[in-house]
Coordinates of N, CA and C and ligand atoms in Angstrom, one line a residue:
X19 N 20.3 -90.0 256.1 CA 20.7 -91.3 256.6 C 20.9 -92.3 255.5
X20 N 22.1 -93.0 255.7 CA 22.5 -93.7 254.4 C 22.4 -95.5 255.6
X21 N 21.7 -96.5 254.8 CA 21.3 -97.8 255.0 C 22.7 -98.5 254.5
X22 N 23.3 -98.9 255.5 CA 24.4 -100.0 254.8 C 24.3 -101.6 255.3
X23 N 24.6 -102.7 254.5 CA 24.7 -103.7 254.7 C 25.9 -104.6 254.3
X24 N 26.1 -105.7 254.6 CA 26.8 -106.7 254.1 C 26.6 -108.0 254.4
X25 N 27.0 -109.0 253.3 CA 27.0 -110.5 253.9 C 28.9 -110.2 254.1
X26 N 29.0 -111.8 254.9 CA 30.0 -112.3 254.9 C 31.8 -111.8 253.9
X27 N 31.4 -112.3 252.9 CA 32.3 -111.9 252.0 C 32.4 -110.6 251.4
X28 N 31.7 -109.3 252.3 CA 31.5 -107.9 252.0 C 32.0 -107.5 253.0
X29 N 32.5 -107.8 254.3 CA 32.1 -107.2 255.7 C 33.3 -106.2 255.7
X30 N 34.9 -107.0 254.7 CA 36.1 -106.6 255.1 C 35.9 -105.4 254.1
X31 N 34.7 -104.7 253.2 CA 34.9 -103.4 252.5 C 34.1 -102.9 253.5
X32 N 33.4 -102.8 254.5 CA 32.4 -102.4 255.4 C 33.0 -101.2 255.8
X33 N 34.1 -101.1 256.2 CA 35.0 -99.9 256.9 C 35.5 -98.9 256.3
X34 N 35.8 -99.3 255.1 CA 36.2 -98.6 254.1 C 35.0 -97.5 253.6
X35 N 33.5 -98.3 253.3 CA 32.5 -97.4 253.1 C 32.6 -96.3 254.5
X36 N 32.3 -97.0 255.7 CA 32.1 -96.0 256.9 C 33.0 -95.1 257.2
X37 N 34.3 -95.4 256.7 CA 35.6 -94.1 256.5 C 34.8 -92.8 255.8
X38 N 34.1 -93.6 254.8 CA 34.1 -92.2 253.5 C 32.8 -91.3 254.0
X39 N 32.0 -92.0 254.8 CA 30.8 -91.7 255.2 C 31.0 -90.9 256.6
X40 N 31.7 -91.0 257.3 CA 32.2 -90.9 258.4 C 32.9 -89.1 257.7
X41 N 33.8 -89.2 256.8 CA 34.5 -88.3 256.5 C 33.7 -87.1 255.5
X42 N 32.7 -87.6 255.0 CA 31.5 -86.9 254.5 C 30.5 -85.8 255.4
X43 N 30.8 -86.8 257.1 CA 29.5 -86.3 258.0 C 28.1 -86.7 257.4
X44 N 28.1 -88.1 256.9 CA 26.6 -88.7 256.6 C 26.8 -89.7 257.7
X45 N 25.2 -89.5 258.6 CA 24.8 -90.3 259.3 C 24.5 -91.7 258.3
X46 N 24.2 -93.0 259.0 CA 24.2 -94.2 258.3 C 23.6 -95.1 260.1
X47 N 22.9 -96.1 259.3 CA 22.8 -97.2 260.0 C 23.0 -98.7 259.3
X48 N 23.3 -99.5 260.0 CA 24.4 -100.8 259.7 C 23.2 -101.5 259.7
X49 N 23.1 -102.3 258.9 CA 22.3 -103.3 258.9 C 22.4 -104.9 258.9
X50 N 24.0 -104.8 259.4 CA 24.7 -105.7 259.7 C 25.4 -106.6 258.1
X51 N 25.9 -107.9 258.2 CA 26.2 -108.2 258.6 C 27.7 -108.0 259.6
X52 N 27.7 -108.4 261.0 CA 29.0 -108.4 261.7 C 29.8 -109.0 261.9
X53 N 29.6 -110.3 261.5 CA 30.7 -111.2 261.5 C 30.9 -112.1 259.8
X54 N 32.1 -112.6 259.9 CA 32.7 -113.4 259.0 C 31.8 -114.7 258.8
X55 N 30.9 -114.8 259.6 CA 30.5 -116.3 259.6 C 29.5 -116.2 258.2
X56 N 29.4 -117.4 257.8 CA 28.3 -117.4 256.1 C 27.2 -117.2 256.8
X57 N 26.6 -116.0 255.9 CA 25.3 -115.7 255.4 C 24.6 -116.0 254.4
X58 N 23.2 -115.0 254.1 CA 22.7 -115.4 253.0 C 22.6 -113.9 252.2
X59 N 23.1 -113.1 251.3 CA 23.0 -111.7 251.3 C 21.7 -111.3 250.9
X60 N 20.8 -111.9 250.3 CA 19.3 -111.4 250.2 C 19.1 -111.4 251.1
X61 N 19.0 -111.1 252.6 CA 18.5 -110.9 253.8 C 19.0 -109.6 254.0
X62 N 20.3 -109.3 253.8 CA 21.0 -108.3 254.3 C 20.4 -107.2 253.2
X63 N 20.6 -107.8 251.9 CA 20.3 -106.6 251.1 C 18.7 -106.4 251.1
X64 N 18.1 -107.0 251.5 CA 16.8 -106.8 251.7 C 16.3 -105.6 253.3
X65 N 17.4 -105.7 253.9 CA 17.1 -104.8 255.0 C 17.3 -103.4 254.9
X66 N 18.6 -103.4 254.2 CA 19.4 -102.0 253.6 C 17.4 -102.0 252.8
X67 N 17.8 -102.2 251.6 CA 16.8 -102.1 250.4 C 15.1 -101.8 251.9
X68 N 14.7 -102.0 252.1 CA 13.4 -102.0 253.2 C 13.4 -100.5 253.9
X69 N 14.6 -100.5 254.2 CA 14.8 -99.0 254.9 C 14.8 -97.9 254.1
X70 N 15.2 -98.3 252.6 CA 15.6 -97.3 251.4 C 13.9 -96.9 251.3
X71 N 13.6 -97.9 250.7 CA 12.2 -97.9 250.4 C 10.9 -97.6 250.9
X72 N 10.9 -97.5 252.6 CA 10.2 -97.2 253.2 C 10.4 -95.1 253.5
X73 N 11.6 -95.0 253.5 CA 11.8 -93.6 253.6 C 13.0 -93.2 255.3
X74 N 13.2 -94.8 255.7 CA 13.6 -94.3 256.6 C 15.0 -94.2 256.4
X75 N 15.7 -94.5 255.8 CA 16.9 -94.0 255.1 C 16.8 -93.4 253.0
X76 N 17.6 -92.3 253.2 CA 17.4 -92.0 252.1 C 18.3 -92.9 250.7
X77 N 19.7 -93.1 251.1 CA 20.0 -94.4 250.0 C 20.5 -95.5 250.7
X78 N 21.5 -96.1 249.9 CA 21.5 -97.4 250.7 C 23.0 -98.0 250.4
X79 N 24.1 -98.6 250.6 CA 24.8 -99.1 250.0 C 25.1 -100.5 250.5
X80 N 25.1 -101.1 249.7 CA 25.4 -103.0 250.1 C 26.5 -103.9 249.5
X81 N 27.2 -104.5 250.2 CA 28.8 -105.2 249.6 C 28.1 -106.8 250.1
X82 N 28.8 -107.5 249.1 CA 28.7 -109.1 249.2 C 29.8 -109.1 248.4
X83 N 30.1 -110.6 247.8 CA 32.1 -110.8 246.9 C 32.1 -110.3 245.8
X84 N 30.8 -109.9 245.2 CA 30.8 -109.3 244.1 C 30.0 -108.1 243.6
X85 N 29.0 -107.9 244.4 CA 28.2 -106.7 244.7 C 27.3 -107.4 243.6
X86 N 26.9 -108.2 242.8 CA 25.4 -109.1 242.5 C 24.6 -109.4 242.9
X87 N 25.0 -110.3 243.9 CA 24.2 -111.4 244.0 C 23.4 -110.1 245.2
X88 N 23.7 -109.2 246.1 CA 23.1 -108.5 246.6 C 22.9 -107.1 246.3
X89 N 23.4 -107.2 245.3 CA 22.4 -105.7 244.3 C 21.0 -106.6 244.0
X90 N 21.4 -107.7 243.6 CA 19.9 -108.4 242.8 C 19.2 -108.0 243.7
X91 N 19.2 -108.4 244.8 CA 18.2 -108.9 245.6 C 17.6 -107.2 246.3
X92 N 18.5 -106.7 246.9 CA 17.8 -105.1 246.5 C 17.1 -104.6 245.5
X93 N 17.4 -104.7 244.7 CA 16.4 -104.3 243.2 C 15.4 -105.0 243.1
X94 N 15.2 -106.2 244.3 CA 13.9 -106.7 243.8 C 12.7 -105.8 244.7
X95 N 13.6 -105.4 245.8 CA 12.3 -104.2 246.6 C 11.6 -103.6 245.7
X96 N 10.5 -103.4 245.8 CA 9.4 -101.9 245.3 C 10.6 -100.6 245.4
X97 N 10.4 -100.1 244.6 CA 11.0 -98.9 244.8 C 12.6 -98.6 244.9
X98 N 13.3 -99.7 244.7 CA 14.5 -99.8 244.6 C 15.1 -99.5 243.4
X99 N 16.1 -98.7 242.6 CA 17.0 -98.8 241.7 C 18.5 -98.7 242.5
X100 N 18.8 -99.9 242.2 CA 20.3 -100.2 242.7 C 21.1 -100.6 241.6
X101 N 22.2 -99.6 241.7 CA 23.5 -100.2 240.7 C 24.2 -100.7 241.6
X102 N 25.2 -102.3 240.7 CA 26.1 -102.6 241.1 C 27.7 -101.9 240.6
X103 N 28.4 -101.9 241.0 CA 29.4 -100.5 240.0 C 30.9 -100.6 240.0
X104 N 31.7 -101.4 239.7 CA 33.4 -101.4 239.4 C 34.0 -100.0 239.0
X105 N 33.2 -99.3 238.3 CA 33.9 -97.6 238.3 C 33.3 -96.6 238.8
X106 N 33.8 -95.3 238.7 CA 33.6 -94.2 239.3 C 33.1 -93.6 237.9
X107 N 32.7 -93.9 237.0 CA 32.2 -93.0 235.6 C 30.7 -93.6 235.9
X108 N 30.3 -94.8 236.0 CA 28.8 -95.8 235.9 C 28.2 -95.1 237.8
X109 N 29.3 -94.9 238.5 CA 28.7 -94.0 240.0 C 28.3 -93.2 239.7
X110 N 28.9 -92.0 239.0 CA 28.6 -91.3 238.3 C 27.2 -90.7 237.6
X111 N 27.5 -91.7 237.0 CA 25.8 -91.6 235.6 C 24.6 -92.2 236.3
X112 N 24.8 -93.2 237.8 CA 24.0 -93.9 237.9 C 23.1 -93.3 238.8
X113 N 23.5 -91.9 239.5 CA 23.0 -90.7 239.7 C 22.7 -89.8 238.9
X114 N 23.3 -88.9 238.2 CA 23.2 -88.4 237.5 C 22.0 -88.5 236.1
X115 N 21.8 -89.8 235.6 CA 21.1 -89.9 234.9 C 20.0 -91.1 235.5
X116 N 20.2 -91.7 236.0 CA 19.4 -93.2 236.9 C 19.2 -92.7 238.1
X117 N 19.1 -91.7 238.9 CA 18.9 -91.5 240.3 C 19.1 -92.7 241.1
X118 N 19.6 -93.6 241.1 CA 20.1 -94.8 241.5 C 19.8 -94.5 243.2
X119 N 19.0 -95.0 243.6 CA 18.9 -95.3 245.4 C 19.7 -96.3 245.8
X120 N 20.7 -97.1 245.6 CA 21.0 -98.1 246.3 C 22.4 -98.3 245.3
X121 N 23.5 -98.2 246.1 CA 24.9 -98.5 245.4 C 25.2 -100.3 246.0
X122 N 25.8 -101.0 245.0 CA 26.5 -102.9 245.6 C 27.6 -102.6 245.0
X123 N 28.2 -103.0 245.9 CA 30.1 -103.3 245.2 C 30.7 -104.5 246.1
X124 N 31.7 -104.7 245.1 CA 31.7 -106.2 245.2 C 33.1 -106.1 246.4
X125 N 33.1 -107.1 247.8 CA 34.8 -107.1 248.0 C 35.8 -107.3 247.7
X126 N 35.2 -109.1 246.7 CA 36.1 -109.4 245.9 C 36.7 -108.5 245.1
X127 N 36.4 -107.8 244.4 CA 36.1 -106.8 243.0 C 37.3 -106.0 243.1
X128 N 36.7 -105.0 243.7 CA 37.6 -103.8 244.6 C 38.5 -103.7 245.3
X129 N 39.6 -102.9 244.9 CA 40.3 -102.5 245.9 C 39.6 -101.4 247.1
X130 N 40.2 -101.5 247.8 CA 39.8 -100.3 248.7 C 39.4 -98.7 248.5
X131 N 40.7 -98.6 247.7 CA 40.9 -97.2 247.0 C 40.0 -96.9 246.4
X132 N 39.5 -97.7 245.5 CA 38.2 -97.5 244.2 C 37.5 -97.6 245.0
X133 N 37.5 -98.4 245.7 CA 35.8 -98.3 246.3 C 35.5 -97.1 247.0
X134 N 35.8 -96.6 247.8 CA 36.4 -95.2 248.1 C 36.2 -94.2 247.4
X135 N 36.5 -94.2 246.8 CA 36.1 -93.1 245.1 C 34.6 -93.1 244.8
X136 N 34.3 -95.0 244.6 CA 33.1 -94.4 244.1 C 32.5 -94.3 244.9
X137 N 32.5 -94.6 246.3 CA 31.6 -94.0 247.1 C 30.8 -92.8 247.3
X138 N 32.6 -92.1 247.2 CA 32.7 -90.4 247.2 C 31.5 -90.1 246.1
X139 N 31.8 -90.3 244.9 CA 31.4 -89.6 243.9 C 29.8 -90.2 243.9
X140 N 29.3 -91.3 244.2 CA 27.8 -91.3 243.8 C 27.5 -91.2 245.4
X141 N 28.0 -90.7 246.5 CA 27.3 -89.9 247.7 C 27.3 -88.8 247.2
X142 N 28.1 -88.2 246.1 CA 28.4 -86.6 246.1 C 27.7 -85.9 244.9
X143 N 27.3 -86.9 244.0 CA 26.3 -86.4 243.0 C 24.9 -86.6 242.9
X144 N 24.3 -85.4 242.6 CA 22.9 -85.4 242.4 C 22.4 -85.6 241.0
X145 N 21.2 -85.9 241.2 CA 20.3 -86.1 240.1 C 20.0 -85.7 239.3
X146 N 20.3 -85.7 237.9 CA 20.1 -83.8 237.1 C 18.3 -83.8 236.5
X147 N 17.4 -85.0 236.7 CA 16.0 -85.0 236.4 C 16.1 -84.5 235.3
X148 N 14.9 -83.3 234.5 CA 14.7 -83.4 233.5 C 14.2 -84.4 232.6
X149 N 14.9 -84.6 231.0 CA 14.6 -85.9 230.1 C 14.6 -87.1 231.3
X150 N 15.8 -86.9 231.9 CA 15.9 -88.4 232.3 C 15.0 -89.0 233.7
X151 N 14.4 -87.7 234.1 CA 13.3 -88.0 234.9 C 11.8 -88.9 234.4
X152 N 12.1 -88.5 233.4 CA 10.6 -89.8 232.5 C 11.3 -90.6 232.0
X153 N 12.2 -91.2 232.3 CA 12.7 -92.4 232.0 C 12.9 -93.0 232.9
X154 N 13.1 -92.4 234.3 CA 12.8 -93.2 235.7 C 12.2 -93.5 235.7
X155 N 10.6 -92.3 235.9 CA 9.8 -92.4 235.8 C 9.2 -94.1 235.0
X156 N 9.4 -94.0 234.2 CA 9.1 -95.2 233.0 C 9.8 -97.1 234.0
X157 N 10.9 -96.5 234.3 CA 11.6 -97.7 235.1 C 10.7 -97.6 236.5
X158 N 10.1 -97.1 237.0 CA 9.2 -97.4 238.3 C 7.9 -97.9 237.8
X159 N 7.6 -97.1 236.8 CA 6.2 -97.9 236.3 C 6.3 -99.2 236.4
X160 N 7.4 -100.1 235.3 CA 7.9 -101.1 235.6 C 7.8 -102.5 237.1
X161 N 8.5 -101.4 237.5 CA 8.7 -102.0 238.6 C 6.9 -102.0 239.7
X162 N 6.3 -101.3 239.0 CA 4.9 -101.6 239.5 C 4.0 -102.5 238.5
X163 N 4.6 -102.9 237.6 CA 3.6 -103.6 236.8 C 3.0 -103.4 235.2
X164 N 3.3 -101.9 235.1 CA 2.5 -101.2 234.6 C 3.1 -101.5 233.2
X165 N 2.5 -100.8 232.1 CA 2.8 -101.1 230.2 C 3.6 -100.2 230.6
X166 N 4.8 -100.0 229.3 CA 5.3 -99.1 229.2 C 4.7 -98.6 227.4
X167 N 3.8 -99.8 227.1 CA 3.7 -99.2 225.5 C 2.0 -100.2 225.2
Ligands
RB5_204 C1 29.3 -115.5 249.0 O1 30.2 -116.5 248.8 C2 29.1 -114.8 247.6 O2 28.4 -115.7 246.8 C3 28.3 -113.5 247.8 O3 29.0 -112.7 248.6 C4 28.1 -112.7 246.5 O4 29.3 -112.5 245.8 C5 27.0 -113.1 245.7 O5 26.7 -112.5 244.6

């Protein structure tokens, strides 16, 4: 189960994600937003991000005009690593070497097409662990408080 959200200025890439998700066969639940009217995206990416974090969705993807300001606010959850990502090489690695739980892309940003891509590719790659698994590791500590040295 993949957690998606949007504010306002994300809603028009919203369909585009659920095409690729849809054409995947990954279930997903919307965490809205559904209309054009202004929001506030730290709510929205806070709901996606809550669901990631709790277990009840396994990742998460979130759009606002530039996929920041609600990547931030996801990554502020416990347990969140969210990239925000204009390529398909950083989707890529952000699995691959970051196990990344939570993708932001921007509406503004993006074309369709791209976004599309990287969807594909960081829904489609796994996590290779190893070395880079104690470096996660090391970035959760973090994220709980802890020294790193
Ligand atoms: C909304 O105007 C815009 O600020 C928001 O979607 C996002 O781009 C913030 O980072």
């Amino acid at each position: 189960m993949i957690a998606i959200a949007c504010d306002h200025a994300g809603i028009d890439l919203k369909p585009h994600v659920i095409a690729v998700l849809e054409e995947l066969g990954i279930p997903y639940t919307d965490f809205g937003t559904h209309t054009r009217e202004s929001v506030d995206y730290p709510l929205y990416g806070a709901r996606a991000a809550r669901a990631v974090a709790s277990g009840q969705c396994e990742r998460g993807i979130v759009m606002c005009g530039t996929g920041v300001g609600i990547g931030m606010a996801a990554g502020k959850v416990h347990g969140i690593r969210c990239v925000t990502c204009t390529d398909t090489y950083s989707a890529k690695m952000s699995r691959l070497h970051n196990d990344a739980n939570m993708l932001a892309l921007g509406a503004r940003v993006l074309g369709s097409e791209l976004a599309k891509d990287i969807v594909r590719i960081w829904l489609m790659t796994a996590f290779e662990g190893e070395r880079h698994a104690r470096r996660v590791g090391m970035i959760d500590r973090l994220d709980r408080g802890e020294a790193l040295e």
